[in-house]
Amino acid sequence: MTEKKNNTALKILIGVLAVALIALTIYTIRFYNEEKENKEILQKEKAAIEDELNELIVKYDEAIDENEIMDQNLVDARERINRLLDSVQDYEANLVLITRYRREISNLKAEKERLFRVVDSLSLQNQRMAMTIDSTQTELSEKTRLSDSLQTSNQSLANKVNKASQLKITSLRGEGVIVRNSGKVVENDRTRRIDQVRTCFIITANDLTEAGEKNLYVQVYNPENELVGDKIAVEHDGGVMVYSAQSTVYYENEELDVCILANTAEEKLLEGNYKVYVYNDATLIGTASFSLR
């Protein structure tokens, strides 16, 4: 009887163990499958994180190429992403690391948004500044052009006024003369008889000319282009000029008759055509010619 009970108990124990073994086997298989599934999920999550980090790096590369203002800030942020990507690639995926990487990616994205907003703002400011500079340069160029035009006009006007204010003469003539002891001057065109050459002209009225003493000079050239007269050397701004005779008159903006006598040397008096040049200081104001025989 006792042996029969023992056999029955043993059978029951074996049955319980068999059920427990079956349950353990089922649990082990289910745990293995869940663990495998979790690893696959973690690997996919790790790959997704790597893709997001690579996408961030590409965006930073593009921003760095397009913007020079915040290069260093953008480069530093890109380097932090590169270091995080290396860390993701080096370690086996697990839930703790994936959670930490997700948190860091969230922070990096927030930093990217902040940096890109600053870059966009600075780019917009630069565009506005460039437009302002372009506008200012255009306005400055226009003002410079107008200033140059005004200077040219003023210079042209000044030249015209200066030219208009110069002494002007009419009725210019040259002639051989004989000066009597009494002071009387007699015109003569024979070289053997004359002793001076007279140059006469009229200074015209001109309100633009400054009144006062005017230095007048005469050059007389004989047919062989030799200077006839006293050979008076005068220093001007442009250099030294030599004249036959000179005279100083007082001009009051009204017509003024002027005659200037130039001494002659017998060997310089030749038959033929003579040329006369009249100057106010170094400015030529008239030319004429006459003949002696």
GROMACS .gro file of C-alpha atoms in nm:
model
  293
    1MET     CA    1   0.000   0.000   0.000
    2THR     CA    2   0.275   0.238   0.093
    3GLU     CA    3   0.469   0.150  -0.221
    4LYS     CA    4   0.164   0.220  -0.431
    5LYS     CA    5   0.123   0.564  -0.272
    6ASN     CA    6   0.486   0.641  -0.335
    7ASN     CA    7   0.452   0.553  -0.701
    8THR     CA    8   0.149   0.770  -0.730
    9ALA     CA    9   0.330   1.066  -0.567
   10LEU     CA   10   0.630   1.014  -0.792
   11LYS     CA   11   0.409   1.017  -1.098
   12ILE     CA   12   0.245   1.336  -0.979
   13LEU     CA   13   0.587   1.498  -0.917
   14ILE     CA   14   0.712   1.390  -1.255
   15GLY     CA   15   0.402   1.538  -1.412
   16VAL     CA   16   0.446   1.867  -1.230
   17LEU     CA   17   0.812   1.881  -1.333
   18ALA     CA   18   0.718   1.803  -1.691
   19VAL     CA   19   0.463   2.081  -1.690
   20ALA     CA   20   0.717   2.315  -1.529
   21LEU     CA   21   0.977   2.217  -1.787
   22ILE     CA   22   0.735   2.276  -2.069
   23ALA     CA   23   0.639   2.614  -1.922
   24LEU     CA   24   1.007   2.707  -1.876
   25THR     CA   25   1.081   2.606  -2.234
   26ILE     CA   26   0.793   2.815  -2.362
   27TYR     CA   27   0.905   3.112  -2.149
   28THR     CA   28   1.267   3.073  -2.263
   29ILE     CA   29   1.165   3.064  -2.627
   30ARG     CA   30   0.935   3.363  -2.580
   31PHE     CA   31   1.210   3.558  -2.391
   32TYR     CA   32   1.462   3.477  -2.662
   33ASN     CA   33   1.226   3.595  -2.932
   34GLU     CA   34   1.144   3.913  -2.740
   35GLU     CA   35   1.514   3.980  -2.676
   36LYS     CA   36   1.590   3.928  -3.043
   37GLU     CA   37   1.303   4.154  -3.141
   38ASN     CA   38   1.421   4.420  -2.894
   39LYS     CA   39   1.774   4.406  -3.034
   40GLU     CA   40   1.640   4.452  -3.385
   41ILE     CA   41   1.433   4.748  -3.268
   42LEU     CA   42   1.738   4.897  -3.092
   43GLN     CA   43   1.952   4.844  -3.404
   44LYS     CA   44   1.688   5.017  -3.617
   45GLU     CA   45   1.672   5.299  -3.364
   46LYS     CA   46   2.051   5.325  -3.367
   47ALA     CA   47   2.050   5.340  -3.749
   48ALA     CA   48   1.778   5.607  -3.737
   49ILE     CA   49   1.988   5.809  -3.491
   50GLU     CA   50   2.292   5.781  -3.721
   51ASP     CA   51   2.080   5.899  -4.016
   52GLU     CA   52   1.953   6.198  -3.818
   53LEU     CA   53   2.306   6.289  -3.711
   54ASN     CA   54   2.435   6.261  -4.068
   55GLU     CA   55   2.145   6.477  -4.187
   56LEU     CA   56   2.235   6.738  -3.924
   57ILE     CA   57   2.599   6.733  -4.038
   58VAL     CA   58   2.491   6.787  -4.401
   59LYS     CA   59   2.275   7.083  -4.299
   60TYR     CA   60   2.562   7.235  -4.102
   61ASP     CA   61   2.799   7.183  -4.396
   62GLU     CA   62   2.556   7.368  -4.623
   63ALA     CA   63   2.513   7.648  -4.370
   64ILE     CA   64   2.890   7.685  -4.327
   65ASP     CA   65   2.937   7.706  -4.705
   66GLU     CA   66   2.669   7.974  -4.737
   67ASN     CA   67   2.749   8.184  -4.430
   68GLU     CA   68   3.079   8.334  -4.324
   69ILE     CA   69   2.957   8.542  -4.029
   70MET     CA   70   2.915   8.256  -3.776
   71ASP     CA   71   3.153   8.000  -3.923
   72GLN     CA   72   3.317   7.915  -3.592
   73ASN     CA   73   2.989   7.860  -3.405
   74LEU     CA   74   2.859   7.642  -3.685
   75VAL     CA   75   3.185   7.446  -3.705
   76ASP     CA   76   3.188   7.386  -3.329
   77ALA     CA   77   2.830   7.256  -3.340
   78ARG     CA   78   2.912   7.031  -3.635
   79GLU     CA   79   3.213   6.887  -3.448
   80ARG     CA   80   2.994   6.799  -3.148
   81ILE     CA   81   2.758   6.613  -3.383
   82ASN     CA   82   3.053   6.428  -3.540
   83ARG     CA   83   3.175   6.320  -3.196
   84LEU     CA   84   2.826   6.198  -3.102
   85LEU     CA   85   2.801   6.006  -3.431
   86ASP     CA   86   3.135   5.836  -3.362
   87SER     CA   87   3.009   5.741  -3.016
   88VAL     CA   88   2.686   5.593  -3.159
   89GLN     CA   89   2.884   5.389  -3.413
   90ASP     CA   90   3.137   5.261  -3.155
   91TYR     CA   91   2.894   5.127  -2.891
   92GLU     CA   92   2.645   4.840  -2.904
   93ALA     CA   93   2.289   4.967  -2.899
   94ASN     CA   94   2.103   4.941  -2.570
   95LEU     CA   95   1.804   5.114  -2.423
   96VAL     CA   96   2.006   5.342  -2.192
   97LEU     CA   97   2.235   5.464  -2.469
   98ILE     CA   98   1.948   5.507  -2.715
   99THR     CA   99   1.760   5.715  -2.460
  100ARG     CA  100   2.068   5.932  -2.396
  101TYR     CA  101   2.138   5.976  -2.768
  102ARG     CA  102   1.778   6.073  -2.832
  103ARG     CA  103   1.801   6.337  -2.562
  104GLU     CA  104   2.128   6.472  -2.705
  105ILE     CA  105   1.982   6.479  -3.058
  106SER     CA  106   1.688   6.678  -2.929
  107ASN     CA  107   1.930   6.929  -2.772
  108LEU     CA  108   2.137   6.943  -3.093
  109LYS     CA  109   1.828   7.010  -3.303
  110ALA     CA  110   1.722   7.289  -3.068
  111GLU     CA  111   2.074   7.436  -3.091
  112LYS     CA  112   2.062   7.409  -3.471
  113GLU     CA  113   1.732   7.595  -3.485
  114ARG     CA  114   1.875   7.870  -3.261
  115LEU     CA  115   2.199   7.903  -3.456
  116PHE     CA  116   2.024   7.901  -3.793
  117ARG     CA  117   1.780   8.170  -3.677
  118VAL     CA  118   2.076   8.385  -3.573
  119VAL     CA  119   2.251   8.316  -3.905
  120ASP     CA  120   1.935   8.399  -4.101
  121SER     CA  121   1.893   8.718  -3.900
  122LEU     CA  122   2.255   8.818  -3.961
  123SER     CA  123   2.225   8.730  -4.330
  124LEU     CA  124   1.914   8.946  -4.356
  125GLN     CA  125   2.096   9.229  -4.180
  126ASN     CA  126   2.389   9.185  -4.416
  127GLN     CA  127   2.157   9.196  -4.716
  128ARG     CA  128   1.996   9.513  -4.584
  129MET     CA  129   2.339   9.659  -4.510
  130ALA     CA  130   2.460   9.563  -4.858
  131MET     CA  131   2.151   9.727  -5.009
  132THR     CA  132   2.213  10.036  -4.797
  133ILE     CA  133   2.579  10.041  -4.900
  134ASP     CA  134   2.483   9.996  -5.266
  135SER     CA  135   2.228  10.275  -5.234
  136THR     CA  136   2.482  10.496  -5.057
  137GLN     CA  137   2.747  10.419  -5.317
  138THR     CA  138   2.499  10.493  -5.596
  139GLU     CA  139   2.401  10.818  -5.430
  140LEU     CA  140   2.767  10.902  -5.368
  141SER     CA  141   2.853  10.819  -5.729
  142GLU     CA  142   2.568  11.040  -5.847
  143LYS     CA  143   2.681  11.322  -5.618
  144THR     CA  144   3.040  11.273  -5.733
  145ARG     CA  145   2.923  11.282  -6.095
  146LEU     CA  146   2.723  11.598  -6.029
  147SER     CA  147   3.018  11.747  -5.840
  148ASP     CA  148   3.254  11.662  -6.126
  149SER     CA  149   3.003  11.806  -6.371
  150LEU     CA  150   2.972  12.122  -6.163
  151GLN     CA  151   3.349  12.147  -6.130
  152THR     CA  152   3.382  12.104  -6.506
  153SER     CA  153   3.112  12.364  -6.562
  154ASN     CA  154   3.267  12.597  -6.307
  155GLN     CA  155   3.610  12.548  -6.460
  156SER     CA  156   3.467  12.607  -6.805
  157LEU     CA  157   3.287  12.916  -6.678
  158ALA     CA  158   3.601  13.033  -6.500
  159ASN     CA  159   3.799  12.982  -6.820
  160LYS     CA  160   3.541  13.178  -7.015
  161VAL     CA  161   3.538  13.456  -6.756
  162ASN     CA  162   3.916  13.457  -6.747
  163LYS     CA  163   3.931  13.471  -7.126
  164ALA     CA  164   3.664  13.740  -7.136
  165SER     CA  165   3.850  13.943  -6.873
  166GLN     CA  166   4.175  13.948  -7.073
  167LEU     CA  167   4.279  14.266  -7.245
  168LYS     CA  168   4.171  14.285  -7.606
  169ILE     CA  169   4.309  14.514  -7.873
  170THR     CA  170   4.200  14.635  -8.216
  171SER     CA  171   4.350  14.844  -8.498
  172LEU     CA  172   4.693  14.693  -8.441
  173ARG     CA  173   4.959  14.817  -8.683
  174GLY     CA  174   5.334  14.838  -8.705
  175GLU     CA  175   5.532  15.102  -8.891
  176GLY     CA  176   5.873  15.253  -8.932
  177VAL     CA  177   5.907  15.608  -8.794
  178ILE     CA  178   6.150  15.897  -8.766
  179VAL     CA  179   6.159  16.072  -8.429
  180ARG     CA  180   6.248  16.446  -8.471
  181ASN     CA  181   6.445  16.640  -8.213
  182SER     CA  182   6.124  16.824  -8.134
  183GLY     CA  183   5.967  16.491  -8.041
  184LYS     CA  184   5.749  16.479  -8.346
  185VAL     CA  185   5.711  16.129  -8.490
  186VAL     CA  186   5.695  16.095  -8.867
  187GLU     CA  187   5.595  15.770  -9.040
  188ASN     CA  188   5.835  15.637  -9.303
  189ASP     CA  189   5.870  15.299  -9.473
  190ARG     CA  190   6.228  15.332  -9.596
  191THR     CA  191   6.476  15.128  -9.393
  192ARG     CA  192   6.764  15.372  -9.452
  193ARG     CA  193   6.573  15.662  -9.302
  194ILE     CA  194   6.381  15.525  -9.002
  195ASP     CA  195   6.531  15.504  -8.655
  196GLN     CA  196   6.250  15.329  -8.461
  197VAL     CA  197   5.958  15.095  -8.512
  198ARG     CA  198   5.625  15.205  -8.370
  199THR     CA  199   5.345  14.966  -8.273
  200CYS     CA  200   5.005  15.124  -8.220
  201PHE     CA  201   4.670  14.972  -8.115
  202ILE     CA  202   4.353  15.040  -7.918
  203ILE     CA  203   4.275  14.855  -7.594
  204THR     CA  204   3.901  14.793  -7.606
  205ALA     CA  205   3.660  14.872  -7.324
  206ASN     CA  206   3.599  14.572  -7.098
  207ASP     CA  207   3.417  14.582  -6.763
  208LEU     CA  208   3.534  14.230  -6.680
  209THR     CA  209   3.900  14.333  -6.686
  210GLU     CA  210   4.046  14.449  -6.357
  211ALA     CA  211   4.137  14.816  -6.380
  212GLY     CA  212   4.490  14.931  -6.301
  213GLU     CA  213   4.841  14.922  -6.440
  214LYS     CA  214   4.895  14.688  -6.732
  215ASN     CA  215   5.235  14.570  -6.850
  216LEU     CA  216   5.249  14.567  -7.229
  217TYR     CA  217   5.530  14.416  -7.437
  218VAL     CA  218   5.607  14.418  -7.809
  219GLN     CA  219   5.812  14.180  -8.022
  220VAL     CA  220   5.915  14.297  -8.371
  221TYR     CA  221   6.077  14.045  -8.607
  222ASN     CA  222   6.250  14.143  -8.933
  223PRO     CA  223   6.222  13.942  -9.260
  224GLU     CA  224   6.497  13.707  -9.138
  225ASN     CA  225   6.302  13.641  -8.817
  226GLU     CA  226   6.551  13.837  -8.605
  227LEU     CA  227   6.422  14.030  -8.305
  228VAL     CA  228   6.444  14.405  -8.359
  229GLY     CA  229   6.468  14.629  -8.052
  230ASP     CA  230   6.630  14.646  -7.707
  231LYS     CA  231   6.595  14.272  -7.631
  232ILE     CA  232   6.430  14.314  -7.291
  233ALA     CA  233   6.429  13.986  -7.095
  234VAL     CA  234   6.131  13.938  -6.860
  235GLU     CA  235   6.078  13.649  -6.616
  236HIS     CA  236   5.726  13.499  -6.630
  237ASP     CA  237   5.577  13.191  -6.461
  238GLY     CA  238   5.637  12.991  -6.778
  239GLY     CA  239   5.997  13.109  -6.817
  240VAL     CA  240   6.191  13.403  -6.964
  241MET     CA  241   6.064  13.592  -7.270
  242VAL     CA  242   6.259  13.852  -7.469
  243TYR     CA  243   6.085  14.161  -7.613
  244SER     CA  244   6.167  14.450  -7.840
  245ALA     CA  245   6.005  14.714  -7.619
  246GLN     CA  246   5.774  14.756  -7.321
  247SER     CA  247   5.531  15.005  -7.173
  248THR     CA  248   5.311  15.032  -6.864
  249VAL     CA  249   4.970  15.195  -6.901
  250TYR     CA  250   4.688  15.262  -6.660
  251TYR     CA  251   4.367  15.100  -6.779
  252GLU     CA  252   4.026  15.214  -6.653
  253ASN     CA  253   3.804  14.971  -6.846
  254GLU     CA  254   3.757  15.223  -7.128
  255GLU     CA  255   3.911  15.240  -7.476
  256LEU     CA  256   4.272  15.341  -7.459
  257ASP     CA  257   4.504  15.433  -7.749
  258VAL     CA  258   4.855  15.298  -7.703
  259CYS     CA  259   5.175  15.334  -7.911
  260ILE     CA  260   5.504  15.170  -7.817
  261LEU     CA  261   5.838  15.262  -7.977
  262ALA     CA  262   6.110  15.003  -8.028
  263ASN     CA  263   6.468  15.115  -8.093
  264THR     CA  264   6.633  14.980  -8.406
  265ALA     CA  265   6.983  14.886  -8.512
  266GLU     CA  266   7.080  14.963  -8.871
  267GLU     CA  267   7.199  14.608  -8.941
  268LYS     CA  268   6.862  14.471  -8.832
  269LEU     CA  269   6.659  14.689  -9.067
  270LEU     CA  270   6.602  14.488  -9.385
  271GLU     CA  271   6.365  14.532  -9.673
  272GLY     CA  272   6.062  14.305  -9.656
  273ASN     CA  273   5.780  14.198  -9.428
  274TYR     CA  274   5.796  14.249  -9.049
  275LYS     CA  275   5.586  14.077  -8.785
  276VAL     CA  276   5.459  14.239  -8.468
  277TYR     CA  277   5.338  14.057  -8.151
  278VAL     CA  278   5.175  14.238  -7.858
  279TYR     CA  279   5.161  14.083  -7.509
  280ASN     CA  280   4.991  14.166  -7.181
  281ASP     CA  281   5.247  14.013  -6.946
  282ALA     CA  282   5.300  13.666  -7.099
  283THR     CA  283   4.962  13.655  -7.278
  284LEU     CA  284   4.962  13.723  -7.651
  285ILE     CA  285   4.680  13.966  -7.729
  286GLY     CA  286   4.748  14.064  -8.091
  287THR     CA  287   4.956  14.012  -8.405
  288ALA     CA  288   5.010  14.215  -8.722
  289SER     CA  289   5.256  14.264  -9.005
  290PHE     CA  290   5.394  14.555  -9.205
  291SER     CA  291   5.652  14.614  -9.481
  292LEU     CA  292   5.963  14.831  -9.513
  293ARG     CA  293   6.149  14.905  -9.835
   0.00000   0.00000   0.00000
